Every structure is written in C-alpha cells, then in structure tokens.
Amino acid sequence: MKGLKFGGDMYVVLIYDIEVDDNGAKASRNIFKICKKYLTHVQKSVFEGDITPALLQQLKLELNKHIRENRDSVIIFKSREERWMQKEFWGKEDDKTSNFF
Amino acid sequence: MSESFYLFSDGELKRKDNVLRMTAPDGNFKDIKVNMTRDIYLFGEVSLNTKTLNYAGQLSLPIHIFNYYGFYTGSFYPKETNVSGNLLVEQVNHYTNEEQRLIIAKEFIEAASYNILRNLRYYNERERDLESSISEIKGLRNEIKRTSDIHSLMGVEGSIRKVYYNCWTSIINQEVDFEKRVKRPPDNMVNTLISFVNSLVYTSCLTEIYVTQLNPTISYLHSPGERRFSLSLDISEIFKPLISDRIIFSVLNRNMITEKDFERDSNYYYLKDGGRKKVLKEYDECLNRTIKHKELGRNVSYRHLIRLECYKLIKHLIGDKKYEGFKIWW
C-alpha cells in the first residue's frame, strides 16, 4: 500500500450509474464507499481527483466486486494533469477538491 | 499524486465509511480520501479517538499537530513498516565513527550554505547590494572543509547564518525589525514566520523519511537528542533556503503577509489563522512545484527532492555512492 501511494499521476473524473432494483441500494452504497477512499466526492455520483495508474487499477479491482455486469456502469474520464482539464461551474461554485478545510 | 490535508477547522476527526471525516461544529464535513493522502496537518481544536489513530496507523498516515499559536507540537508517527536492520546498523556506525559522522554533517552544511548563497545571489542581482555578505559567506564556506569536529562545524554554520540573517532586512521590502533569529518565543514578524515555515519543512522531511527505511532519530549534524526526530532537522537544513526562506521573502515582498496578520499575546507573537492559511497555501504550492531533474531526466516536485535526499543518504550509508547534499542547480 505504502509504496503505491506516491509517484506518477493522472487526473480522473469518475461517474457511475447504478440500476435501482433489489440489490441496487447495496451496490450503490458499496461503490460510493470505495470511491471515497481514492477520490473526492464532488456530486451525487461523481468523483474526481489525482490518482496513480496503480491505485486506479486497485480501485477498479475493488469496484469490480460490486459492479453488476449488464446493470451498472462506471465511466472514467482520464486526463494527464488537472491543469489540462478545464473545469467550469455553472451555478454554485464549490471547492470540494481543496485540501484545506 | 497524493495530497497533504490541512485542517484548520475545529471539530471532530473520525473514521467513517473507511475514510477519515473531519466534521466542523456547524455540521460541515470533509472526507479525506485516505488512499491518496500523504499526511494530515491539524491546526484547529480537534478531537479524535483511538479508532481514528488506529485507522491512520493502519494506513501509514502521519498526523502532524500544531498548537493554538501555530507552533508544531508533535506528530502521530505510525508504527514503522519499512524497517531495515542492516541500514539501522549502518546508520549507527556512521554516527559513532566521528570521522564518518563529520563527512555527512559537512555535506549538509556544504549544501545548505550553497543554497543560502544562491538566495543571496538572486537578490544581489536585483539591486540589493549583498556583495560583501556574499564574499563573507564564501570565505566561511572554505572553513567547512577545515573543521575537524562537529562542534566547530556548528560554529561555522552559526556564523554563516548570522551573516545571512543580517541580509534579510535589505531583501525584505517591508519595514521589519528583524535583527537576529529568536526562537521560543519568536519576538517579531520575521522570526514568527521563520519558526512556522521551518516547522512545516521539518514535518515534510519527517513524512518523507517515514516512507524510507531511515531511522529518523539518528542524525549527524544535530545531536540525536531525546524526544525528537533529529534526522529530520538535518535534512531540513538543506531545504530551508530553497523552501522556507524563499516563501518568506515572497509573501512579505508581495505584501501578502503584513503586520495585520499577526497578533501579540503576552509573550507570544503569532500568526493569525488567516495568515497561517495564506502561508500554508504558498507552502503547499511550493512543494508541488516541479523542476526537471538533471540526472533523472524527468520532472520532480520539490517534495520529491526531499525523498531523493533520503535515498542518497541511504546509498551513502550502505556504501553504494558517496553522499552529496542537494544544491540548487537552476
């Protein structure tokens, strides 16, 4: 774990869509909790943040246990660095990704 | 890239849903993405329980704590997981052998004073007229090689610092009454800033040392005293001119920080919350700044330079490659 924490990076936006059915609530809850460990929760089912390729892989492995094939979908938008991604706020602006609180 | 989290708010730090959650008294909260976190800085009045500490320990996440006045009080330093008996033995060997200890200690001062000169040269080129101080320091640097024990080496270091600090009033555009370095408690704006930013550098070095196999208590320049991680002091010596001093010059010369950001309280002179935040923002940005590394041929952040310093030291200790302190090359 510790060794993976540092080093090469990329900036990703992760969004997910979980089918609401019998097990939907459970899947959604688990996926939410796992994503929180790696990325910043910015909107209902949207996460973003810096991550390393290795940790992204680890996130994927963790999520795969809970994503139900043919029902749920997770999309990852990858960018080399945060500054190469133009981010705009329409409406309320917030600084959820800030590391100051 | 992993992040440092700076928590100013009062409140509670708790484990929740497998992340650490900081909840402010008004109910606002911030989730800390633990897998992407390097360390946590606490500046407010925070309560936390052993569950939190256990979790932080499990994640190898150091927590640095500062008191009301912004002075560093200590760190929660998780159990060492990267340990190496061999390296520890070598570390101690190099300490007990006076000759070998001196080689490393000299290298620290050599590099630190070089970086100090770099700063002075920069401002000399900007019409500050520091020529005489520069040559004085150059002269003193020649003595480093000639010293034969730690004590006299420390003496040379002290003289270099004295000349250096004397230049500060001409480097800083604001009217400051900075005459000499005073600690415990710092008595004016500049001393307070030095204490604060230096303690940040110290914690960053500690975080980086923690990831390596080095033992943070065995040091070469500073005496490995009780109750502190003195290797961290050694390594921060090299980076202070690059990181803290430059930040201090820049926040003062841009008038980002002025007397208004300070408060006097009986015998303390301390940075108010707002000022502390501004400085920390600068600090965080500074450590994330990258430069192209000559030998590695890739971009590395200032923070990573600290880690590389630890690695170089390890190489020296295990007899792989002679240690050469970091010198600003740009």
GROMACS .gro file of C-alpha atoms in nm:
model
  431
    1MET     CA    1   0.000   0.000   0.000
    2LYS     CA    2   0.253   0.249   0.119
    3GLY     CA    3   0.479   0.208  -0.179
    4LEU     CA    4   0.199   0.276  -0.419
    5LYS     CA    5   0.093   0.597  -0.256
    6PHE     CA    6   0.342   0.821  -0.429
    7GLY     CA    7   0.473   0.874  -0.777
    8GLY     CA    8   0.333   0.907  -1.128
    9ASP     CA    9  -0.004   1.065  -1.159
   10MET     CA   10  -0.312   1.142  -1.363
   11TYR     CA   11  -0.632   1.323  -1.304
   12VAL     CA   12  -0.959   1.139  -1.339
   13VAL     CA   13  -1.329   1.204  -1.321
   14LEU     CA   14  -1.536   0.901  -1.227
   15ILE     CA   15  -1.910   0.881  -1.270
   16TYR     CA   16  -2.136   0.588  -1.206
   17ASP     CA   17  -2.488   0.482  -1.274
   18ILE     CA   18  -2.638   0.208  -1.064
   19GLU     CA   19  -2.960   0.038  -1.159
   20VAL     CA   20  -3.218   0.082  -0.883
   21ASP     CA   21  -3.354  -0.265  -0.820
   22ASP     CA   22  -3.349  -0.515  -0.533
   23ASN     CA   23  -2.974  -0.506  -0.483
   24GLY     CA   24  -2.926  -0.162  -0.627
   25ALA     CA   25  -2.910   0.024  -0.297
   26LYS     CA   26  -2.646  -0.211  -0.165
   27ALA     CA   27  -2.431  -0.193  -0.477
   28SER     CA   28  -2.459   0.181  -0.486
   29ARG     CA   29  -2.362   0.213  -0.121
   30ASN     CA   30  -2.057  -0.007  -0.161
   31ILE     CA   31  -1.938   0.163  -0.474
   32PHE     CA   32  -1.981   0.500  -0.310
   33LYS     CA   33  -1.776   0.399  -0.008
   34ILE     CA   34  -1.494   0.254  -0.216
   35CYS     CA   35  -1.467   0.556  -0.445
   36LYS     CA   36  -1.446   0.785  -0.142
   37LYS     CA   37  -1.117   0.629  -0.040
   38TYR     CA   38  -0.947   0.726  -0.362
   39LEU     CA   39  -1.121   1.032  -0.500
   40THR     CA   40  -1.307   1.340  -0.386
   41HIS     CA   41  -1.683   1.321  -0.389
   42VAL     CA   42  -1.799   1.623  -0.588
   43GLN     CA   43  -2.159   1.546  -0.684
   44LYS     CA   44  -2.415   1.272  -0.627
   45SER     CA   45  -2.244   1.005  -0.832
   46VAL     CA   46  -1.939   1.196  -0.945
   47PHE     CA   47  -1.589   1.173  -0.807
   48GLU     CA   48  -1.267   1.333  -0.916
   49GLY     CA   49  -0.905   1.367  -0.819
   50ASP     CA   50  -0.539   1.288  -0.872
   51ILE     CA   51  -0.452   0.922  -0.878
   52THR     CA   52  -0.170   0.695  -0.987
   53PRO     CA   53  -0.221   0.426  -1.252
   54ALA     CA   54  -0.150   0.158  -0.991
   55LEU     CA   55  -0.407   0.292  -0.750
   56LEU     CA   56  -0.661   0.332  -1.026
   57GLN     CA   57  -0.611  -0.034  -1.101
   58GLN     CA   58  -0.660  -0.113  -0.735
   59LEU     CA   59  -0.979   0.094  -0.731
   60LYS     CA   60  -1.100  -0.097  -1.033
   61LEU     CA   61  -1.034  -0.431  -0.865
   62GLU     CA   62  -1.222  -0.320  -0.556
   63LEU     CA   63  -1.515  -0.191  -0.758
   64ASN     CA   64  -1.537  -0.498  -0.979
   65LYS     CA   65  -1.664  -0.697  -0.684
   66HIS     CA   66  -1.969  -0.476  -0.663
   67ILE     CA   67  -2.044  -0.366  -1.016
   68ARG     CA   68  -2.316  -0.588  -1.158
   69GLU     CA   69  -2.243  -0.657  -1.519
   70ASN     CA   70  -2.516  -0.551  -1.764
   71ARG     CA   71  -2.676  -0.334  -1.500
   72ASP     CA   72  -2.434  -0.087  -1.353
   73SER     CA   73  -2.186   0.127  -1.534
   74VAL     CA   74  -1.887   0.326  -1.425
   75ILE     CA   75  -1.717   0.572  -1.655
   76ILE     CA   76  -1.368   0.710  -1.602
   77PHE     CA   77  -1.251   1.021  -1.782
   78LYS     CA   78  -0.876   1.039  -1.774
   79SER     CA   79  -0.657   1.340  -1.812
   80ARG     CA   80  -0.282   1.372  -1.781
   81GLU     CA   81  -0.298   1.650  -1.527
   82GLU     CA   82  -0.554   1.865  -1.356
   83ARG     CA   83  -0.441   2.181  -1.529
   84TRP     CA   84  -0.512   2.029  -1.868
   85MET     CA   85  -0.872   1.986  -1.777
   86GLN     CA   86  -1.079   2.297  -1.791
   87LYS     CA   87  -1.334   2.294  -1.516
   88GLU     CA   88  -1.625   2.533  -1.509
   89PHE     CA   89  -1.900   2.580  -1.261
   90TRP     CA   90  -2.242   2.676  -1.380
   91GLY     CA   91  -2.443   2.781  -1.083
   92LYS     CA   92  -2.299   2.724  -0.742
   93GLU     CA   93  -1.925   2.705  -0.725
   94ASP     CA   94  -1.762   2.489  -0.462
   95ASP     CA   95  -1.414   2.384  -0.369
   96LYS     CA   96  -1.473   2.028  -0.263
   97THR     CA   97  -1.141   1.913  -0.403
   98SER     CA   98  -0.943   2.157  -0.188
   99ASN     CA   99  -0.703   2.009   0.062
  100PHE     CA  100  -0.773   2.292   0.306
  101PHE     CA  101  -1.062   2.278   0.547
  102MET     CA  102  -0.006   1.248  -0.674
  103SER     CA  103  -0.103   1.215  -0.312
  104GLU     CA  104  -0.202   1.514  -0.105
  105SER     CA  105  -0.142   1.667   0.230
  106PHE     CA  106  -0.456   1.778   0.407
  107TYR     CA  107  -0.453   2.094   0.613
  108LEU     CA  108  -0.739   2.111   0.861
  109PHE     CA  109  -0.790   2.448   1.027
  110SER     CA  110  -1.143   2.396   1.146
  111ASP     CA  111  -1.227   2.292   1.498
  112GLY     CA  112  -1.424   1.974   1.527
  113GLU     CA  113  -1.402   1.603   1.521
  114LEU     CA  114  -1.188   1.371   1.315
  115LYS     CA  115  -1.349   1.034   1.288
  116ARG     CA  116  -1.340   0.716   1.093
  117LYS     CA  117  -1.646   0.691   0.876
  118ASP     CA  118  -1.715   0.462   0.582
  119ASN     CA  119  -1.347   0.369   0.568
  120VAL     CA  120  -1.234   0.724   0.524
  121LEU     CA  121  -1.140   0.987   0.778
  122ARG     CA  122  -1.406   1.250   0.815
  123MET     CA  123  -1.348   1.590   0.966
  124THR     CA  124  -1.673   1.738   1.095
  125ALA     CA  125  -1.689   2.105   1.193
  126PRO     CA  126  -1.917   2.217   1.478
  127ASP     CA  127  -2.165   2.357   1.223
  128GLY     CA  128  -2.207   2.014   1.067
  129ASN     CA  129  -1.999   2.081   0.758
  130PHE     CA  130  -1.766   1.797   0.688
  131LYS     CA  131  -1.476   1.698   0.472
  132ASP     CA  132  -1.397   1.343   0.375
  133ILE     CA  133  -1.029   1.270   0.345
  134LYS     CA  134  -0.959   1.025   0.066
  135VAL     CA  135  -0.727   0.812   0.273
  136ASN     CA  136  -0.571   0.615  -0.009
  137MET     CA  137  -0.449   0.931  -0.172
  138THR     CA  138  -0.334   1.110   0.141
  139ARG     CA  139   0.025   1.157   0.240
  140ASP     CA  140  -0.021   1.323   0.575
  141ILE     CA  141  -0.265   1.535   0.773
  142TYR     CA  142  -0.197   1.867   0.946
  143LEU     CA  143  -0.419   1.971   1.234
  144PHE     CA  144  -0.430   2.339   1.329
  145GLY     CA  145  -0.769   2.364   1.496
  146GLU     CA  146  -0.902   2.220   1.814
  147VAL     CA  147  -0.975   1.868   1.702
  148SER     CA  148  -1.095   1.571   1.898
  149LEU     CA  149  -1.012   1.229   1.774
  150ASN     CA  150  -1.032   0.885   1.924
  151THR     CA  151  -0.811   0.580   1.918
  152LYS     CA  152  -1.020   0.437   1.640
  153THR     CA  153  -0.907   0.725   1.424
  154LEU     CA  154  -0.546   0.679   1.525
  155ASN     CA  155  -0.563   0.307   1.467
  156TYR     CA  156  -0.700   0.364   1.124
  157ALA     CA  157  -0.437   0.626   1.044
  158GLY     CA  158  -0.175   0.383   1.171
  159GLN     CA  159  -0.309   0.108   0.953
  160LEU     CA  160  -0.288   0.339   0.653
  161SER     CA  161   0.063   0.458   0.749
  162LEU     CA  162  -0.063   0.811   0.765
  163PRO     CA  163   0.133   1.054   0.984
  164ILE     CA  164  -0.071   1.326   1.157
  165HIS     CA  165   0.111   1.648   1.242
  166ILE     CA  166  -0.027   1.859   1.523
  167PHE     CA  167   0.012   2.233   1.582
  168ASN     CA  168  -0.098   2.429   1.886
  169TYR     CA  169  -0.313   2.738   1.914
  170TYR     CA  170  -0.018   2.962   1.833
  171GLY     CA  171   0.072   2.764   1.525
  172PHE     CA  172   0.375   2.605   1.685
  173TYR     CA  173   0.449   2.248   1.599
  174THR     CA  174   0.377   2.023   1.894
  175GLY     CA  175   0.429   1.679   1.753
  176SER     CA  176   0.330   1.407   1.517
  177PHE     CA  177   0.137   1.089   1.535
  178TYR     CA  178   0.404   0.874   1.379
  179PRO     CA  179   0.259   0.536   1.281
  180LYS     CA  180   0.446   0.220   1.355
  181GLU     CA  181   0.742   0.179   1.121
  182THR     CA  182   0.665  -0.069   0.849
  183ASN     CA  183   0.963  -0.005   0.628
  184VAL     CA  184   1.238  -0.121   0.853
  185SER     CA  185   1.580  -0.245   0.770
  186GLY     CA  186   1.811  -0.376   1.039
  187ASN     CA  187   2.111  -0.352   0.810
  188LEU     CA  188   2.052   0.011   0.739
  189LEU     CA  189   1.999   0.088   1.105
  190VAL     CA  190   2.332  -0.069   1.191
  191GLU     CA  191   2.499   0.136   0.918
  192GLN     CA  192   2.324   0.450   1.033
  193VAL     CA  193   2.455   0.400   1.384
  194ASN     CA  194   2.802   0.308   1.261
  195HIS     CA  195   2.828   0.628   1.068
  196TYR     CA  196   2.719   0.815   1.374
  197THR     CA  197   2.957   0.659   1.624
  198ASN     CA  198   3.256   0.690   1.398
  199GLU     CA  199   3.343   1.055   1.445
  200GLU     CA  200   3.519   1.077   1.111
  201GLN     CA  201   3.236   0.932   0.913
  202ARG     CA  202   2.982   1.136   1.100
  203LEU     CA  203   3.172   1.451   1.010
  204ILE     CA  204   3.173   1.360   0.641
  205ILE     CA  205   2.795   1.354   0.633
  206ALA     CA  206   2.749   1.656   0.860
  207LYS     CA  207   2.986   1.862   0.644
  208GLU     CA  208   2.792   1.768   0.338
  209PHE     CA  209   2.473   1.902   0.499
  210ILE     CA  210   2.633   2.237   0.581
  211GLU     CA  211   2.812   2.250   0.249
  212ALA     CA  212   2.482   2.212   0.064
  213ALA     CA  213   2.281   2.432   0.296
  214SER     CA  214   2.528   2.718   0.269
  215TYR     CA  215   2.547   2.678  -0.106
  216ASN     CA  216   2.172   2.717  -0.122
  217ILE     CA  217   2.191   3.018   0.106
  218LEU     CA  218   2.441   3.175  -0.134
  219ARG     CA  219   2.206   3.103  -0.419
  220ASN     CA  220   1.934   3.304  -0.248
  221LEU     CA  221   2.168   3.592  -0.179
  222ARG     CA  222   2.297   3.595  -0.534
  223TYR     CA  223   1.942   3.612  -0.663
  224TYR     CA  224   1.867   3.923  -0.460
  225ASN     CA  225   2.208   4.070  -0.528
  226GLU     CA  226   2.125   4.069  -0.895
  227ARG     CA  227   1.810   4.259  -0.803
  228GLU     CA  228   1.994   4.558  -0.666
  229ARG     CA  229   2.011   4.469  -0.301
  230ASP     CA  230   2.389   4.508  -0.278
  231LEU     CA  231   2.475   4.199  -0.079
  232GLU     CA  232   2.819   4.167  -0.233
  233SER     CA  233   3.010   4.192   0.095
  234SER     CA  234   2.791   3.935   0.271
  235ILE     CA  235   2.827   3.700  -0.023
  236SER     CA  236   3.205   3.711  -0.010
  237GLU     CA  237   3.194   3.674   0.366
  238ILE     CA  238   2.987   3.360   0.337
  239LYS     CA  239   3.212   3.231   0.062
  240GLY     CA  240   3.504   3.275   0.297
  241LEU     CA  241   3.325   3.095   0.574
  242ARG     CA  242   3.235   2.811   0.341
  243ASN     CA  243   3.604   2.746   0.286
  244GLU     CA  244   3.636   2.677   0.655
  245ILE     CA  245   3.383   2.398   0.643
  246LYS     CA  246   3.639   2.163   0.494
  247ARG     CA  247   3.894   2.256   0.754
  248THR     CA  248   3.681   2.184   1.059
  249SER     CA  249   3.780   1.872   1.244
  250ASP     CA  250   3.486   1.821   1.477
  251ILE     CA  251   3.112   1.872   1.486
  252HIS     CA  252   3.137   2.149   1.739
  253SER     CA  253   3.347   2.378   1.524
  254LEU     CA  254   3.140   2.284   1.221
  255MET     CA  255   2.832   2.404   1.405
  256GLY     CA  256   3.022   2.721   1.484
  257VAL     CA  257   3.090   2.786   1.116
  258GLU     CA  258   2.727   2.715   1.042
  259GLY     CA  259   2.623   2.965   1.307
  260SER     CA  260   2.843   3.237   1.160
  261ILE     CA  261   2.709   3.172   0.810
  262ARG     CA  262   2.353   3.200   0.936
  263LYS     CA  263   2.432   3.520   1.120
  264VAL     CA  264   2.568   3.686   0.807
  265TYR     CA  265   2.272   3.551   0.614
  266TYR     CA  266   2.009   3.678   0.852
  267ASN     CA  267   2.176   4.017   0.854
  268CYS     CA  268   2.090   4.047   0.486
  269TRP     CA  269   1.722   3.987   0.542
  270THR     CA  270   1.625   4.345   0.619
  271SER     CA  271   1.761   4.453   0.282
  272ILE     CA  272   1.599   4.161   0.100
  273ILE     CA  273   1.258   4.223   0.250
  274ASN     CA  274   1.077   4.526   0.112
  275GLN     CA  275   0.854   4.574   0.412
  276GLU     CA  276   0.967   4.760   0.718
  277VAL     CA  277   1.070   4.484   0.958
  278ASP     CA  278   1.258   4.496   1.283
  279PHE     CA  279   1.437   4.171   1.221
  280GLU     CA  280   1.775   4.183   1.384
  281LYS     CA  281   1.854   3.832   1.477
  282ARG     CA  282   1.695   3.494   1.492
  283VAL     CA  283   1.500   3.449   1.812
  284LYS     CA  284   1.316   3.131   1.896
  285ARG     CA  285   1.097   3.027   2.184
  286PRO     CA  286   0.911   3.254   2.157
  287PRO     CA  287   0.980   3.439   1.833
  288ASP     CA  288   0.962   3.812   1.901
  289ASN     CA  289   0.865   3.964   1.569
  290MET     CA  290   0.702   3.907   1.233
  291VAL     CA  291   1.001   3.758   1.054
  292ASN     CA  292   1.101   3.531   1.341
  293THR     CA  293   0.747   3.405   1.372
  294LEU     CA  294   0.737   3.328   1.002
  295ILE     CA  295   1.072   3.151   1.014
  296SER     CA  296   0.958   2.937   1.304
  297PHE     CA  297   0.633   2.848   1.138
  298VAL     CA  298   0.760   2.763   0.792
  299ASN     CA  299   1.065   2.583   0.926
  300SER     CA  300   0.841   2.360   1.133
  301LEU     CA  301   0.648   2.279   0.818
  302VAL     CA  302   0.967   2.181   0.638
  303TYR     CA  303   1.056   1.970   0.937
  304THR     CA  304   0.726   1.781   0.919
  305SER     CA  305   0.756   1.730   0.545
  306CYS     CA  306   1.103   1.586   0.588
  307LEU     CA  307   0.965   1.362   0.859
  308THR     CA  308   0.688   1.237   0.633
  309GLU     CA  309   0.940   1.160   0.361
  310ILE     CA  310   1.182   0.991   0.599
  311TYR     CA  311   0.895   0.781   0.721
  312VAL     CA  312   0.848   0.630   0.377
  313THR     CA  313   1.213   0.532   0.355
  314GLN     CA  314   1.396   0.283   0.573
  315LEU     CA  315   1.591   0.551   0.755
  316ASN     CA  316   1.554   0.583   1.128
  317PRO     CA  317   1.452   0.943   1.198
  318THR     CA  318   1.616   0.963   1.541
  319ILE     CA  319   1.975   0.906   1.432
  320SER     CA  320   2.123   1.222   1.293
  321TYR     CA  321   2.466   1.352   1.203
  322LEU     CA  322   2.472   1.727   1.222
  323HIS     CA  323   2.233   1.777   1.508
  324SER     CA  324   2.292   1.562   1.809
  325PRO     CA  325   2.048   1.275   1.816
  326GLY     CA  326   1.871   1.403   2.122
  327GLU     CA  327   1.585   1.252   2.307
  328ARG     CA  328   1.226   1.314   2.214
  329ARG     CA  329   1.276   1.441   1.865
  330PHE     CA  330   1.343   1.320   1.517
  331SER     CA  331   1.671   1.494   1.462
  332LEU     CA  332   1.747   1.343   1.122
  333SER     CA  333   1.454   1.550   1.009
  334LEU     CA  334   1.634   1.860   1.134
  335ASP     CA  335   1.948   1.760   0.944
  336ILE     CA  336   1.769   1.718   0.617
  337SER     CA  337   1.550   2.024   0.655
  338GLU     CA  338   1.869   2.229   0.696
  339ILE     CA  339   1.938   2.176   0.326
  340PHE     CA  340   1.590   2.264   0.211
  341LYS     CA  341   1.520   2.563   0.431
  342PRO     CA  342   1.685   2.814   0.195
  343LEU     CA  343   1.503   2.671  -0.103
  344ILE     CA  344   1.164   2.631   0.058
  345SER     CA  345   1.107   2.834   0.373
  346ASP     CA  346   1.329   3.134   0.314
  347ARG     CA  347   1.203   3.186  -0.038
  348ILE     CA  348   0.843   3.160   0.075
  349ILE     CA  349   0.904   3.415   0.350
  350PHE     CA  350   1.070   3.662   0.110
  351SER     CA  351   0.795   3.616  -0.141
  352VAL     CA  352   0.495   3.656   0.093
  353LEU     CA  353   0.650   3.963   0.254
  354ASN     CA  354   0.768   4.128  -0.066
  355ARG     CA  355   0.432   4.082  -0.231
  356ASN     CA  356   0.266   4.220   0.082
  357MET     CA  357   0.061   3.905   0.112
  358ILE     CA  358   0.153   3.894   0.478
  359THR     CA  359   0.178   4.214   0.678
  360GLU     CA  360   0.178   4.314   1.044
  361LYS     CA  361  -0.202   4.281   1.032
  362ASP     CA  362  -0.170   3.904   1.006
  363PHE     CA  363  -0.004   3.880   1.345
  364GLU     CA  364  -0.117   3.911   1.698
  365ARG     CA  365   0.070   3.967   2.017
  366ASP     CA  366  -0.036   3.773   2.319
  367SER     CA  367   0.158   3.821   2.643
  368ASN     CA  368   0.496   3.694   2.528
  369TYR     CA  369   0.394   3.529   2.203
  370TYR     CA  370   0.399   3.687   1.865
  371TYR     CA  371   0.193   3.468   1.643
  372LEU     CA  372   0.032   3.434   1.303
  373LYS     CA  373  -0.344   3.464   1.295
  374ASP     CA  374  -0.549   3.197   1.128
  375GLY     CA  375  -0.590   3.384   0.801
  376GLY     CA  376  -0.219   3.447   0.772
  377ARG     CA  377  -0.140   3.090   0.855
  378LYS     CA  378  -0.368   2.975   0.576
  379LYS     CA  379  -0.207   3.206   0.325
  380VAL     CA  380   0.140   3.083   0.415
  381LEU     CA  381   0.031   2.721   0.404
  382LYS     CA  382  -0.119   2.765   0.062
  383GLU     CA  383   0.212   2.902  -0.060
  384TYR     CA  384   0.390   2.618   0.110
  385ASP     CA  385   0.173   2.351  -0.047
  386GLU     CA  386   0.214   2.505  -0.390
  387CYS     CA  387   0.586   2.532  -0.343
  388LEU     CA  388   0.626   2.166  -0.257
  389ASN     CA  389   0.421   2.063  -0.558
  390ARG     CA  390   0.625   2.279  -0.792
  391THR     CA  391   0.832   2.069  -1.027
  392ILE     CA  392   1.165   2.106  -1.193
  393LYS     CA  393   1.345   1.893  -1.445
  394HIS     CA  394   1.593   1.673  -1.266
  395LYS     CA  395   1.929   1.665  -1.435
  396GLU     CA  396   2.029   1.312  -1.351
  397LEU     CA  397   1.688   1.152  -1.354
  398GLY     CA  398   1.583   1.335  -1.667
  399ARG     CA  399   1.226   1.378  -1.553
  400ASN     CA  400   1.020   1.631  -1.367
  401VAL     CA  401   1.028   1.601  -0.992
  402SER     CA  402   0.849   1.807  -0.732
  403TYR     CA  403   1.029   1.995  -0.458
  404ARG     CA  404   0.878   1.750  -0.215
  405HIS     CA  405   1.023   1.461  -0.408
  406LEU     CA  406   1.365   1.622  -0.384
  407ILE     CA  407   1.342   1.565  -0.010
  408ARG     CA  408   1.275   1.197  -0.065
  409LEU     CA  409   1.563   1.174  -0.309
  410GLU     CA  410   1.783   1.324  -0.040
  411CYS     CA  411   1.687   1.035   0.189
  412TYR     CA  412   1.768   0.785  -0.082
  413LYS     CA  413   2.106   0.944  -0.146
  414LEU     CA  414   2.179   0.923   0.223
  415ILE     CA  415   2.085   0.556   0.226
  416LYS     CA  416   2.317   0.491  -0.067
  417HIS     CA  417   2.597   0.659   0.121
  418LEU     CA  418   2.531   0.462   0.438
  419ILE     CA  419   2.533   0.127   0.265
  420GLY     CA  420   2.848   0.225   0.077
  421ASP     CA  421   2.690   0.245  -0.265
  422LYS     CA  422   2.758   0.603  -0.360
  423LYS     CA  423   2.911   0.894  -0.176
  424TYR     CA  424   2.652   1.136  -0.045
  425GLU     CA  425   2.638   1.477  -0.197
  426GLY     CA  426   2.395   1.724  -0.049
  427PHE     CA  427   2.130   1.878  -0.267
  428LYS     CA  428   2.235   2.200  -0.433
  429ILE     CA  429   2.000   2.426  -0.623
  430TRP     CA  430   2.103   2.391  -0.985
  431TRP     CA  431   1.861   2.622  -1.156
   0.00000   0.00000   0.00000
